[in-house]
Amino acid sequence: MWDFILKDYKEISGCGVSGIINLKGGLIPGDLIIKSIVCQEERGNGLGAGFAGYGIYPDFKDFYALHVMADDKNCLEKFEAFLFQKIKAIYHEPIPTRKVKTIKNPPIFKRYFVKPEIEETLSLEEQENKIIEMVMYINANLKGIYILSSGKNMGVFKGVGFPSEIAEFFRIDEYQAYIWTAHNRFPTNTPGWWGGAHPFSLLDWSIVHNGEISSYGTNKRYLELFGYKCTLLTDTEVVTYLLDLLIRRHKLPIKLACTALAPPFWMEIECLNEEEKNLIEALRVVYGGALLNGPFAIIFAYNGGIVGLTDRSKLRPLVVAKSGDLYYLASEEAAIRTICPNPEIVWHPKAGEPVILEITEGTIPHQKSYK
Amino acid sequence: MSVVFNVGKLSYTKVNQIVREKILEGKKAFEIHGVNGHRYLLAGIKEKITVKIWGTVGLDLGCFMSGPEIYVYGNVQDGCGNTMEEGKITVYGMAGDVVGYSMRGGKIFIKGDVGYRVGIHMKSYQDKHPVIVIGGKAGDFLGEYMAGGTIVVLGIYSQHPERPIVGKFLGTGMHGGAIYLRGKIDPFFLGKNLKVSSLNEEDQAYLKKILKEYCADIGEDLGVLLNEKFFKITPMSHRPYGNLYAY
């Protein structure tokens, strides 16, 4: 193990991220996101890749889709015994995979479409809290079982391999989605294992990240106060839970939540008018534990939108382009041009300023808007 | 006769290999089409060749090179001209972050905007004097730790009218060289230990010489560039940080 890590240690690269959204809710074939992330193959080292798609389960759109990774059959049996007494699963099946030569001994993948039984009496927020509570309990307490995603009409597919291999393995080309994100991993200080690949997901939040969260310890402890348990051994996990806490539970608009994650420098805050200054100062005080330190470029998505954000010094790259109703985000411009050769406009967002793109209101089932 | 080829599905390694082989055969001019994200193109090449590239060029175009003249009809990604020593890169589109990182000679002309940390740790020595001209606007940390050479920012061909001509922390840690800005700068964006001055005659002649060459490449009228006052930013002294660690 250490031999391997040391051998590759000097290689110079960084993770690659890609994202696509159709603002009119039109479905984008999986081939496009595969092509975009494969174009950035050089940014990874084969130790992780993954995809998140929104709108992929129209037949089960009213159910929470649990994507489950199991170490072995035994773990899975124990998990099912636990799950079925807790919640109603309308349908479950193995996640379809193909044999890929380079992927040896993959874990078992299954998906379950579930609904909390007493849902009629629960508000959406309470329902979602219940799902989270269950996911947190399972990931922390059931041996060899990890719930990789748990949102409605969406799912995360990820593992150890290059993006082309993971796409082939999970048959990403057979899905269509109105939002896609993808990741190519080059792990630097956390292990390269199946659960640690990106995207990270909870409910319909999913996130792909290029960089290092050096404030991981602080963020993790802060999140534990609110019942989130970090079990996947990768720094990016905290961002997923921070988004859920700040945006879904505390109801901060996305822009403000992003300001909490990547706040302006104090010298910039000094120049604001009194009202804005009070707001940002309060935000920095209240959400100090949510501040992300270190270099990052992230793309996160939810059932209704996609957001790109870099750290406030822009230590990782992010490019955005528009072509009609389609918007593209990626680490490299080439990853966009390979699927959209002539976009109307290409730009590099400013450091710490989120690019928020939401699907037109009333277009997709269970649509969310946090603008 | 130019060597003309389309990179198609070729890897960057293969493209560089083709160019190097053709150079050995005595070829001096190249036209490369269909580039998309190919990295390290023309890296380390020492011969005086002319290369025209169409497409979006990947990371580290012309890194460590000392000789080629490169013209890019498109955008370049990050790290263009990383540690280059001689030659010229002209980009007719925009550029990503860290253009001319640690550059020690030659010229980089960008028509549009550039990203963050452009020209950081540029240096000059004897007859080597690197020059970067940016037609658009620049992000934060322009010329950080700059030790020599010249950066010129025009702010004309920008797609971001709302942004300032340069970002925050301009020339932070700078102890050599000069940054010329077309128009006034709000001191908020300036790094510490820097002075802003008007151009003297010598400066003006020098700037004019650089911009004349820039205009010839970009296809612009020099008068348009010079119709606004320029300011020069230099370090307060030769060693503004001499006492930072030894006190």
Coordinates of C-alpha atoms in Angstrom, one line a residue:
Chain A
M1 CA 0.0 0.0 0.0
W2 CA 2.6 2.6 1.1
D3 CA 4.9 1.6 -1.8
F4 CA 2.1 2.4 -4.2
I5 CA 1.3 5.7 -2.6
L6 CA 5.0 6.8 -2.5
K7 CA 5.6 5.7 -6.0
D8 CA 2.9 8.0 -7.4
Y9 CA 3.4 10.7 -4.9
K10 CA 5.3 13.1 -7.2
E11 CA 2.9 12.9 -10.0
I12 CA 1.6 16.4 -10.7
S13 CA -2.1 16.7 -11.3
G14 CA -5.4 17.6 -9.7
C15 CA -8.9 16.2 -9.8
G16 CA -11.2 17.1 -12.6
V17 CA -14.9 18.0 -12.4
S18 CA -17.6 18.4 -14.9
G19 CA -21.3 19.4 -14.8
I20 CA -24.1 20.0 -17.3
I21 CA -27.7 21.3 -16.8
N22 CA -30.6 21.8 -19.1
L23 CA -32.5 24.8 -17.7
K24 CA -35.7 23.7 -19.6
G25 CA -35.5 20.2 -18.0
G26 CA -34.7 18.4 -21.2
L27 CA -32.9 15.1 -20.8
I28 CA -29.1 15.0 -21.6
P29 CA -27.7 11.6 -22.6
G30 CA -25.1 10.1 -20.4
D31 CA -22.6 10.0 -23.3
L32 CA -22.1 13.7 -23.0
I33 CA -21.0 13.8 -19.4
I34 CA -18.8 10.7 -20.0
K35 CA -17.1 12.5 -22.9
S36 CA -16.6 15.7 -20.9
I37 CA -15.0 14.0 -17.9
V38 CA -12.9 11.6 -20.0
C39 CA -11.4 14.6 -21.7
Q40 CA -10.0 15.5 -18.3
E41 CA -8.6 12.0 -17.8
E42 CA -5.1 13.4 -17.1
R43 CA -6.4 15.1 -14.0
G44 CA -7.0 11.7 -12.2
N45 CA -4.9 8.7 -11.5
G46 CA -7.4 5.9 -11.6
L47 CA -8.2 5.9 -7.9
G48 CA -11.7 7.2 -8.2
A49 CA -14.4 8.5 -10.6
G50 CA -18.1 9.0 -10.4
F51 CA -21.3 10.4 -11.8
A52 CA -24.5 11.9 -10.4
G53 CA -27.6 12.1 -12.6
Y54 CA -30.9 13.9 -11.9
G55 CA -34.1 12.8 -13.6
I56 CA -32.8 9.2 -14.2
Y57 CA -35.7 7.4 -12.4
P58 CA -38.9 8.9 -13.9
D59 CA -40.9 5.7 -13.1
F60 CA -40.0 5.9 -9.4
K61 CA -39.9 9.7 -9.1
D62 CA -41.9 9.8 -5.9
F63 CA -39.6 7.5 -4.0
Y64 CA -36.3 8.0 -2.4
A65 CA -33.7 6.1 -4.4
L66 CA -31.2 4.5 -2.1
H67 CA -28.0 3.5 -3.9
V68 CA -26.3 1.0 -1.7
M69 CA -22.8 -0.4 -1.7
A70 CA -22.2 -3.6 0.2
D71 CA -18.9 -5.3 0.9
D72 CA -20.4 -8.8 0.5
K73 CA -23.7 -10.7 0.4
N74 CA -23.7 -11.3 4.1
C75 CA -23.6 -7.5 4.9
L76 CA -26.3 -7.0 2.3
E77 CA -28.6 -9.5 3.9
K78 CA -28.3 -8.0 7.3
F79 CA -28.9 -4.6 5.8
E80 CA -32.1 -5.7 4.1
A81 CA -33.4 -7.2 7.2
F82 CA -32.9 -3.9 8.9
L83 CA -34.2 -1.7 6.1
F84 CA -37.4 -3.6 5.4
Q85 CA -38.6 -3.4 9.0
K86 CA -37.8 0.3 9.0
I87 CA -39.2 1.5 5.7
K88 CA -41.3 0.4 2.8
A89 CA -39.4 -0.5 -0.4
I90 CA -41.7 -0.5 -3.4
Y91 CA -39.0 -1.9 -5.6
H92 CA -35.4 -3.0 -5.4
E93 CA -32.8 -4.5 -7.8
P94 CA -29.1 -4.8 -8.4
I95 CA -27.7 -1.7 -10.1
P96 CA -27.0 -2.9 -13.6
T97 CA -23.2 -3.1 -14.3
R98 CA -21.0 -4.4 -17.1
K99 CA -17.8 -6.4 -16.6
V100 CA -14.8 -4.2 -17.0
K101 CA -11.4 -5.9 -17.3
T102 CA -9.6 -3.4 -15.1
I103 CA -12.1 -3.5 -12.3
K104 CA -11.4 -6.4 -10.1
N105 CA -13.6 -7.5 -7.2
P106 CA -16.0 -4.6 -7.1
P107 CA -18.4 -4.3 -4.2
I108 CA -22.1 -5.2 -4.6
F109 CA -24.4 -2.4 -5.7
K110 CA -28.2 -2.4 -5.2
R111 CA -30.8 0.3 -5.4
Y112 CA -34.0 0.5 -3.3
F113 CA -36.9 2.8 -4.0
V114 CA -38.4 3.7 -0.6
K115 CA -41.0 5.8 1.2
P116 CA -41.3 6.5 4.9
E117 CA -44.4 4.6 5.9
I118 CA -46.1 7.3 7.9
E119 CA -45.3 10.0 5.4
E120 CA -48.8 11.4 5.1
T121 CA -48.5 12.9 8.5
L122 CA -45.0 14.3 8.0
S123 CA -44.0 17.5 6.3
L124 CA -41.4 17.2 3.4
E125 CA -38.8 18.5 5.7
E126 CA -39.6 16.0 8.5
Q127 CA -39.6 13.2 5.9
E128 CA -36.2 14.2 4.6
N129 CA -34.8 14.5 8.1
K130 CA -36.0 10.9 8.7
I131 CA -34.3 9.7 5.6
I132 CA -31.1 11.4 6.7
E133 CA -31.3 10.0 10.1
M134 CA -31.6 6.5 8.7
V135 CA -28.8 7.0 6.2
M136 CA -26.5 8.3 8.9
Y137 CA -27.4 5.4 11.2
I138 CA -26.8 2.8 8.5
N139 CA -23.5 4.3 7.3
A140 CA -22.2 4.6 10.8
N141 CA -23.5 1.3 12.3
L142 CA -24.1 -1.4 9.7
K143 CA -20.8 -3.1 8.9
G144 CA -19.8 -3.1 5.2
I145 CA -22.8 -1.1 4.1
Y146 CA -22.8 2.4 2.6
I147 CA -25.7 4.4 1.2
L148 CA -24.1 6.5 -1.5
S149 CA -27.1 8.5 -2.5
S150 CA -30.7 8.9 -1.2
G151 CA -32.5 11.5 -3.2
K152 CA -35.7 11.3 -5.3
N153 CA -35.3 10.7 -9.1
M154 CA -31.5 10.9 -8.8
G155 CA -28.5 8.6 -8.1
V156 CA -24.8 8.5 -7.6
F157 CA -22.6 6.0 -9.4
K158 CA -19.0 5.9 -8.3
G159 CA -16.0 3.7 -7.7
V160 CA -12.3 3.1 -8.0
G161 CA -11.1 3.5 -11.6
F162 CA -10.7 6.0 -14.4
P163 CA -13.9 7.8 -15.5
S164 CA -14.2 5.7 -18.7
E165 CA -14.0 2.5 -16.6
I166 CA -16.5 3.6 -14.0
A167 CA -18.9 4.9 -16.8
E168 CA -18.6 1.5 -18.6
F169 CA -19.1 -0.4 -15.3
F170 CA -22.2 1.5 -14.3
R171 CA -23.5 1.8 -17.9
I172 CA -23.8 5.5 -17.6
D173 CA -24.4 5.7 -21.3
E174 CA -27.9 4.1 -20.7
Y175 CA -29.1 6.9 -18.5
Q176 CA -30.5 10.4 -19.4
A177 CA -30.7 13.3 -16.9
Y178 CA -31.5 17.0 -16.8
I179 CA -28.5 17.5 -14.6
W180 CA -25.2 15.6 -14.6
T181 CA -22.1 16.0 -12.6
A182 CA -18.9 13.9 -12.9
H183 CA -15.6 13.6 -11.1
N184 CA -12.1 12.2 -11.9
R185 CA -10.2 11.7 -8.8
F186 CA -6.5 12.2 -7.8
P187 CA -6.6 11.4 -4.1
T188 CA -3.8 13.3 -2.2
N189 CA -4.4 12.8 1.5
T190 CA -7.3 10.4 1.9
P191 CA -7.6 6.8 0.7
G192 CA -8.7 5.9 -2.8
W193 CA -11.6 3.5 -2.1
W194 CA -15.1 3.0 -3.6
G195 CA -17.0 4.9 -0.9
G196 CA -14.4 7.8 -1.0
A197 CA -14.9 8.5 -4.7
H198 CA -17.0 11.5 -5.7
P199 CA -19.8 12.6 -6.0
F200 CA -20.8 12.6 -2.3
S201 CA -24.5 12.7 -1.8
L202 CA -27.2 13.0 0.8
L203 CA -30.9 13.3 -0.1
D204 CA -30.7 15.0 -3.5
W205 CA -27.5 16.9 -2.7
S206 CA -24.5 15.8 -4.7
I207 CA -21.1 17.3 -4.8
V208 CA -17.9 16.9 -6.8
H209 CA -14.8 18.6 -5.6
N210 CA -11.3 19.4 -6.8
G211 CA -9.0 20.4 -3.9
E212 CA -8.3 19.8 -0.3
I213 CA -10.5 20.9 2.6
S214 CA -7.9 21.6 5.3
S215 CA -10.6 22.6 7.7
Y216 CA -12.1 19.1 7.6
G217 CA -11.6 18.5 11.3
T218 CA -13.3 21.7 12.3
N219 CA -16.1 21.2 9.8
K220 CA -16.6 17.6 10.9
R221 CA -16.9 18.5 14.6
Y222 CA -19.3 21.3 13.8
L223 CA -21.5 19.0 11.8
E224 CA -21.6 16.4 14.5
L225 CA -23.4 18.9 16.7
F226 CA -26.3 18.7 14.2
G227 CA -26.3 14.9 13.9
Y228 CA -24.3 14.4 10.8
K229 CA -21.7 11.6 10.9
C230 CA -18.7 11.6 8.6
T231 CA -18.1 8.0 7.6
L232 CA -16.6 8.0 4.1
L233 CA -13.0 9.1 4.9
T234 CA -12.9 11.9 2.3
D235 CA -12.8 15.6 3.1
T236 CA -15.5 16.4 0.5
E237 CA -18.1 14.6 2.6
V238 CA -18.4 17.6 4.9
V239 CA -19.4 19.9 2.1
T240 CA -22.4 17.8 1.3
Y241 CA -23.6 17.9 4.9
L242 CA -22.8 21.6 5.2
L243 CA -25.0 22.3 2.2
D244 CA -27.9 20.3 3.7
L245 CA -27.5 22.1 7.1
L246 CA -27.2 25.6 5.7
I247 CA -29.5 25.5 2.8
R248 CA -32.2 22.9 3.5
R249 CA -32.4 23.0 7.3
H250 CA -31.4 26.6 8.1
K251 CA -33.0 27.9 4.9
L252 CA -30.1 30.2 3.8
P253 CA -30.4 31.2 0.2
I254 CA -27.6 29.5 -1.9
K255 CA -25.7 32.7 -2.4
L256 CA -25.5 33.4 1.3
A257 CA -24.6 29.7 2.1
C258 CA -21.8 29.9 -0.4
T259 CA -20.6 33.1 1.3
A260 CA -20.5 31.2 4.6
L261 CA -18.4 28.5 2.9
A262 CA -16.1 30.9 1.1
P263 CA -16.5 34.3 2.9
P264 CA -14.9 37.5 1.6
F265 CA -11.7 38.7 3.2
W266 CA -12.1 41.1 6.2
M267 CA -10.5 43.8 4.1
E268 CA -13.4 43.4 1.7
I269 CA -16.0 43.3 4.4
E270 CA -14.6 46.7 5.7
C271 CA -15.6 48.3 2.4
L272 CA -19.3 47.2 2.4
N273 CA -22.2 49.4 3.5
E274 CA -23.4 49.0 7.1
E275 CA -26.2 46.6 6.4
E276 CA -24.1 44.2 4.2
K277 CA -21.3 44.5 6.6
N278 CA -23.5 43.4 9.6
L279 CA -24.8 40.5 7.6
I280 CA -21.5 39.1 6.5
E281 CA -19.9 39.7 9.9
A282 CA -22.9 37.8 11.5
L283 CA -22.5 35.1 8.9
R284 CA -18.8 34.7 9.7
V285 CA -19.5 34.6 13.4
V286 CA -22.5 32.2 13.3
Y287 CA -21.1 29.9 10.6
G288 CA -17.4 30.0 11.5
G289 CA -17.5 26.2 11.7
A290 CA -18.8 26.0 8.2
L291 CA -15.9 28.0 6.6
L292 CA -14.0 25.8 4.1
N293 CA -10.3 26.4 4.3
G294 CA -7.9 25.3 1.6
P295 CA -8.1 25.2 -2.2
F296 CA -11.3 24.0 -3.8
A297 CA -13.4 24.1 -6.9
I298 CA -16.7 22.4 -6.4
I299 CA -19.8 21.7 -8.4
F300 CA -22.9 20.8 -6.4
A301 CA -26.3 19.9 -7.6
Y302 CA -29.8 19.3 -6.2
N303 CA -33.1 18.4 -7.8
G304 CA -33.6 21.7 -9.6
G305 CA -30.2 23.3 -9.9
I306 CA -26.4 23.2 -10.2
V307 CA -23.9 25.5 -8.6
G308 CA -20.2 26.1 -9.2
L309 CA -18.0 27.6 -6.5
T310 CA -14.2 28.2 -6.0
D311 CA -12.3 29.1 -2.9
R312 CA -11.9 32.8 -2.3
S313 CA -8.3 32.8 -3.7
K314 CA -9.2 30.6 -6.6
L315 CA -6.6 28.0 -6.1
R316 CA -8.5 25.5 -8.3
P317 CA -9.8 26.2 -11.8
L318 CA -13.5 26.4 -12.9
V319 CA -14.8 27.3 -16.3
V320 CA -18.5 27.9 -17.3
A321 CA -20.1 28.1 -20.7
K322 CA -23.6 28.6 -22.1
S323 CA -25.2 27.3 -25.2
G324 CA -29.0 27.8 -25.5
D325 CA -30.7 26.2 -22.5
L326 CA -27.6 24.2 -21.6
Y327 CA -24.9 25.3 -19.2
Y328 CA -21.6 23.6 -18.7
L329 CA -19.1 23.7 -15.9
A330 CA -15.7 22.1 -15.8
S331 CA -12.2 22.2 -14.6
E332 CA -10.9 22.8 -18.1
E333 CA -12.4 24.6 -21.1
A334 CA -11.5 21.7 -23.3
A335 CA -13.9 19.4 -21.3
I336 CA -16.7 21.7 -22.4
R337 CA -15.6 22.2 -26.0
T338 CA -15.4 18.5 -26.5
I339 CA -19.2 18.2 -26.1
C340 CA -20.1 21.8 -27.1
P341 CA -17.5 23.1 -29.7
N342 CA -19.0 26.6 -30.1
P343 CA -20.7 27.9 -26.9
E344 CA -22.2 31.3 -27.0
I345 CA -20.1 32.4 -24.1
V346 CA -17.3 31.0 -22.0
W347 CA -16.1 32.6 -18.7
H348 CA -14.0 32.0 -15.6
P349 CA -16.1 32.9 -12.5
K350 CA -14.6 35.1 -9.9
A351 CA -13.1 33.5 -6.8
G352 CA -15.7 32.8 -4.1
E353 CA -18.6 33.9 -6.3
P354 CA -21.1 31.1 -6.9
V355 CA -22.5 30.4 -10.4
I356 CA -26.1 29.4 -9.6
L357 CA -28.1 27.8 -12.4
E358 CA -31.7 26.7 -11.7
I359 CA -34.2 24.9 -14.0
T360 CA -37.2 27.0 -15.0
E361 CA -39.9 26.8 -12.3
G362 CA -42.5 24.0 -12.5
T363 CA -40.5 21.9 -15.0
I364 CA -39.6 18.8 -13.2
P365 CA -41.2 16.6 -10.5
H366 CA -40.4 17.5 -6.8
Q367 CA -38.4 20.5 -8.0
K368 CA -36.5 22.5 -5.5
S369 CA -35.3 26.1 -5.7
Y370 CA -33.0 27.7 -3.2
K371 CA -32.2 31.0 -4.9
Chain B
M1 CA 6.5 25.3 -46.4
S2 CA 4.6 24.9 -43.2
V3 CA 4.0 21.5 -41.7
V4 CA 0.2 21.4 -41.5
F5 CA -1.7 18.8 -39.5
N6 CA -4.9 18.1 -37.6
V7 CA -4.4 16.5 -34.2
G8 CA -7.6 14.6 -34.4
K9 CA -7.5 12.0 -31.6
L10 CA -3.7 12.2 -31.1
S11 CA -2.5 12.6 -27.6
Y12 CA -0.4 15.6 -26.6
T13 CA 2.7 13.3 -26.3
K14 CA 2.2 12.3 -30.0
V15 CA 1.7 15.9 -31.1
N16 CA 4.9 17.0 -29.4
Q17 CA 6.7 14.0 -30.9
I18 CA 5.6 14.9 -34.4
V19 CA 6.8 18.5 -34.0
R20 CA 10.1 17.4 -32.6
E21 CA 10.7 15.0 -35.4
K22 CA 9.9 17.6 -38.0
I23 CA 12.2 20.0 -36.4
L24 CA 15.0 17.5 -36.7
E25 CA 14.1 17.3 -40.4
G26 CA 14.7 21.0 -40.6
K27 CA 11.1 22.2 -40.6
K28 CA 10.6 25.8 -39.2
A29 CA 6.9 26.5 -39.6
F30 CA 3.9 24.6 -38.2
E31 CA 0.1 24.9 -38.4
I32 CA -1.7 22.7 -35.9
H33 CA -5.4 22.4 -36.1
G34 CA -8.1 20.8 -33.9
V35 CA -6.3 21.2 -30.6
N36 CA -8.6 20.7 -27.6
G37 CA -7.0 20.5 -24.1
H38 CA -3.7 19.1 -25.3
R39 CA -1.1 19.9 -22.6
Y40 CA 2.5 20.8 -22.7
L41 CA 2.5 21.7 -26.4
L42 CA 5.9 22.9 -27.6
A43 CA 7.3 22.3 -24.1
G44 CA 11.1 22.8 -23.8
I45 CA 11.6 23.4 -27.5
K46 CA 14.8 25.5 -28.1
E47 CA 14.6 26.0 -31.9
K48 CA 13.4 29.2 -33.5
I49 CA 10.2 27.9 -35.1
T50 CA 6.8 29.5 -35.9
V51 CA 3.7 27.6 -34.7
K52 CA 0.1 28.5 -35.4
I53 CA -2.4 26.7 -33.3
W54 CA -6.2 26.5 -33.8
G55 CA -8.4 25.4 -30.9
T56 CA -8.4 25.5 -27.1
V57 CA -4.9 24.8 -25.9
G58 CA -4.4 22.8 -22.7
L59 CA -2.3 23.4 -19.7
D60 CA 1.3 24.6 -19.8
L61 CA 1.6 25.7 -23.4
G62 CA 5.2 26.4 -24.3
C63 CA 6.5 25.7 -20.8
F64 CA 10.3 25.8 -20.4
M65 CA 10.6 26.7 -24.1
S66 CA 13.3 29.1 -25.4
G67 CA 12.8 29.9 -29.0
P68 CA 9.4 29.2 -30.7
E69 CA 7.0 31.9 -31.7
I70 CA 3.5 30.6 -31.1
Y71 CA 0.2 32.1 -32.3
V72 CA -3.0 30.7 -30.8
Y73 CA -6.3 31.3 -32.6
G74 CA -8.5 30.4 -29.6
N75 CA -8.2 30.3 -25.8
V76 CA -5.4 28.9 -23.7
Q77 CA -6.0 27.1 -20.4
D78 CA -3.9 27.5 -17.2
G79 CA -0.1 27.8 -17.0
C80 CA 0.6 29.2 -20.5
G81 CA 4.3 30.0 -20.8
N82 CA 5.2 28.4 -17.5
T83 CA 8.9 29.1 -16.8
M84 CA 9.6 30.0 -20.5
E85 CA 12.9 31.5 -21.3
E86 CA 12.7 32.9 -24.8
G87 CA 10.3 33.2 -27.7
K88 CA 6.8 34.5 -27.9
I89 CA 3.3 33.4 -27.3
T90 CA 0.4 35.4 -28.8
V91 CA -3.1 34.4 -27.9
Y92 CA -6.0 35.9 -29.8
G93 CA -8.6 34.7 -27.2
M94 CA -8.4 34.7 -23.4
A95 CA -6.2 32.8 -21.0
G96 CA -6.7 30.9 -17.7
D97 CA -4.7 31.2 -14.4
V98 CA -1.0 31.5 -13.8
V99 CA 0.1 32.8 -17.3
G100 CA 3.8 33.2 -17.4
Y101 CA 4.4 31.6 -14.1
S102 CA 8.1 32.0 -13.1
M103 CA 8.8 33.3 -16.6
R104 CA 12.4 34.4 -17.2
G105 CA 12.5 35.7 -20.8
G106 CA 10.5 36.2 -24.0
K107 CA 7.0 37.6 -24.5
I108 CA 3.4 36.6 -23.9
F109 CA 0.7 38.7 -25.6
I110 CA -2.9 37.9 -24.6
K111 CA -5.7 39.7 -26.4
G112 CA -8.5 39.0 -23.9
D113 CA -8.8 38.5 -20.1
V114 CA -6.5 36.4 -18.0
G115 CA -7.2 34.6 -14.7
Y116 CA -5.6 34.6 -11.3
R117 CA -1.9 34.7 -10.3
V118 CA -0.6 35.8 -13.7
G119 CA 3.1 36.6 -14.0
I120 CA 3.9 35.4 -10.5
H121 CA 7.5 35.2 -9.7
M122 CA 8.7 36.5 -13.0
K123 CA 12.4 37.4 -13.0
S124 CA 15.0 39.0 -15.3
Y125 CA 18.7 38.7 -15.6
Q126 CA 21.2 40.5 -17.9
D127 CA 19.7 40.4 -21.4
K128 CA 16.7 38.2 -20.3
H129 CA 13.7 40.4 -19.7
P130 CA 10.2 38.7 -19.8
V131 CA 7.2 40.7 -20.9
I132 CA 3.5 40.0 -20.6
V133 CA 0.8 42.2 -22.2
I134 CA -2.8 41.6 -21.3
G135 CA -5.4 43.2 -23.5
G136 CA -8.3 42.4 -21.1
K137 CA -8.4 42.3 -17.3
A138 CA -6.6 40.3 -14.7
G139 CA -7.6 38.4 -11.6
D140 CA -6.1 38.6 -8.1
F141 CA -2.4 38.2 -7.3
L142 CA -1.1 39.6 -10.6
G143 CA 2.7 39.8 -10.4
E144 CA 2.8 38.3 -6.9
Y145 CA 6.5 37.8 -5.8
M146 CA 7.6 39.5 -9.1
A147 CA 11.3 39.8 -9.2
G148 CA 11.9 41.3 -12.7
G149 CA 10.4 41.8 -16.1
T150 CA 7.3 43.8 -17.3
I151 CA 3.6 43.3 -17.1
V152 CA 1.2 45.6 -19.0
V153 CA -2.6 45.5 -18.5
L154 CA -4.8 47.3 -20.9
G155 CA -8.3 46.4 -19.7
I156 CA -9.7 47.0 -23.2
Y157 CA -10.7 43.6 -24.6
S158 CA -12.5 42.3 -21.5
Q159 CA -15.8 40.4 -21.4
H160 CA -16.3 41.6 -17.8
P161 CA -17.1 45.4 -17.9
E162 CA -18.1 45.1 -14.2
R163 CA -14.7 43.9 -13.0
P164 CA -11.8 46.2 -12.0
I165 CA -8.8 46.1 -14.4
V166 CA -6.8 44.0 -11.9
G167 CA -7.8 42.0 -8.9
K168 CA -6.8 42.2 -5.3
F169 CA -3.3 41.7 -3.9
L170 CA -1.6 43.2 -7.0
G171 CA 2.2 42.8 -6.8
T172 CA 2.1 41.3 -3.3
G173 CA 5.7 40.5 -2.3
M174 CA 7.0 42.2 -5.4
H175 CA 10.7 43.2 -5.3
G176 CA 11.7 43.9 -8.9
G177 CA 10.3 44.6 -12.4
A178 CA 7.4 46.9 -13.2
I179 CA 3.6 46.6 -13.8
Y180 CA 2.0 49.1 -16.2
L181 CA -1.7 49.7 -15.9
R182 CA -3.8 51.6 -18.5
G183 CA -5.8 53.9 -16.2
K184 CA -5.9 54.6 -12.5
I185 CA -6.0 51.9 -9.9
D186 CA -7.9 52.0 -6.6
P187 CA -5.2 51.6 -3.8
F188 CA -7.4 48.9 -2.3
F189 CA -6.2 46.4 -4.9
L190 CA -2.5 47.2 -4.4
G191 CA -0.2 44.9 -2.4
K192 CA 2.1 46.4 0.3
N193 CA 5.4 48.2 -0.2
L194 CA 4.6 49.3 -3.8
K195 CA 4.6 52.8 -5.4
V196 CA 2.4 54.1 -8.2
S197 CA 4.0 56.7 -10.4
S198 CA 3.4 58.5 -13.7
L199 CA 5.5 57.4 -16.6
N200 CA 8.7 59.4 -17.3
E201 CA 10.0 59.7 -20.9
E202 CA 12.1 56.6 -20.7
D203 CA 9.2 54.6 -19.5
Q204 CA 7.0 56.0 -22.2
A205 CA 9.4 55.1 -24.9
Y206 CA 9.8 51.6 -23.5
L207 CA 6.0 51.0 -23.2
K208 CA 5.5 52.4 -26.7
K209 CA 8.0 49.9 -28.1
I210 CA 6.3 47.0 -26.4
L211 CA 2.8 48.1 -27.4
K212 CA 3.8 48.7 -31.0
E213 CA 4.8 45.0 -31.3
Y214 CA 1.6 44.0 -29.4
C215 CA -0.6 46.1 -31.8
A216 CA 1.2 44.6 -34.8
D217 CA 0.4 41.1 -33.6
I218 CA -3.1 41.7 -32.3
G219 CA -4.1 44.0 -35.2
E220 CA -5.0 47.1 -33.2
D221 CA -4.2 50.8 -33.7
L222 CA -1.5 52.0 -31.2
G223 CA -3.4 55.3 -30.8
V224 CA -6.4 53.4 -29.3
L225 CA -4.2 51.9 -26.6
L226 CA -2.4 55.1 -25.8
N227 CA -5.5 57.3 -25.5
E228 CA -5.5 56.9 -21.8
K229 CA -2.9 57.7 -19.1
F230 CA -0.7 54.8 -17.9
F231 CA 0.6 54.3 -14.4
K232 CA 3.6 52.4 -13.4
I233 CA 3.8 50.2 -10.3
T234 CA 7.2 49.3 -8.9
P235 CA 8.5 48.1 -5.5
M236 CA 9.3 50.8 -2.9
S237 CA 12.9 49.8 -2.9
H238 CA 15.3 47.1 -4.2
R239 CA 14.7 44.9 -1.1
P240 CA 11.4 45.9 0.5
Y241 CA 11.4 42.7 2.5
G242 CA 15.1 42.7 3.4
N243 CA 14.2 42.9 7.1
L244 CA 11.2 40.6 7.1
Y245 CA 13.0 37.6 8.5
A246 CA 16.2 39.1 9.8
Y247 CA 15.4 41.7 12.4

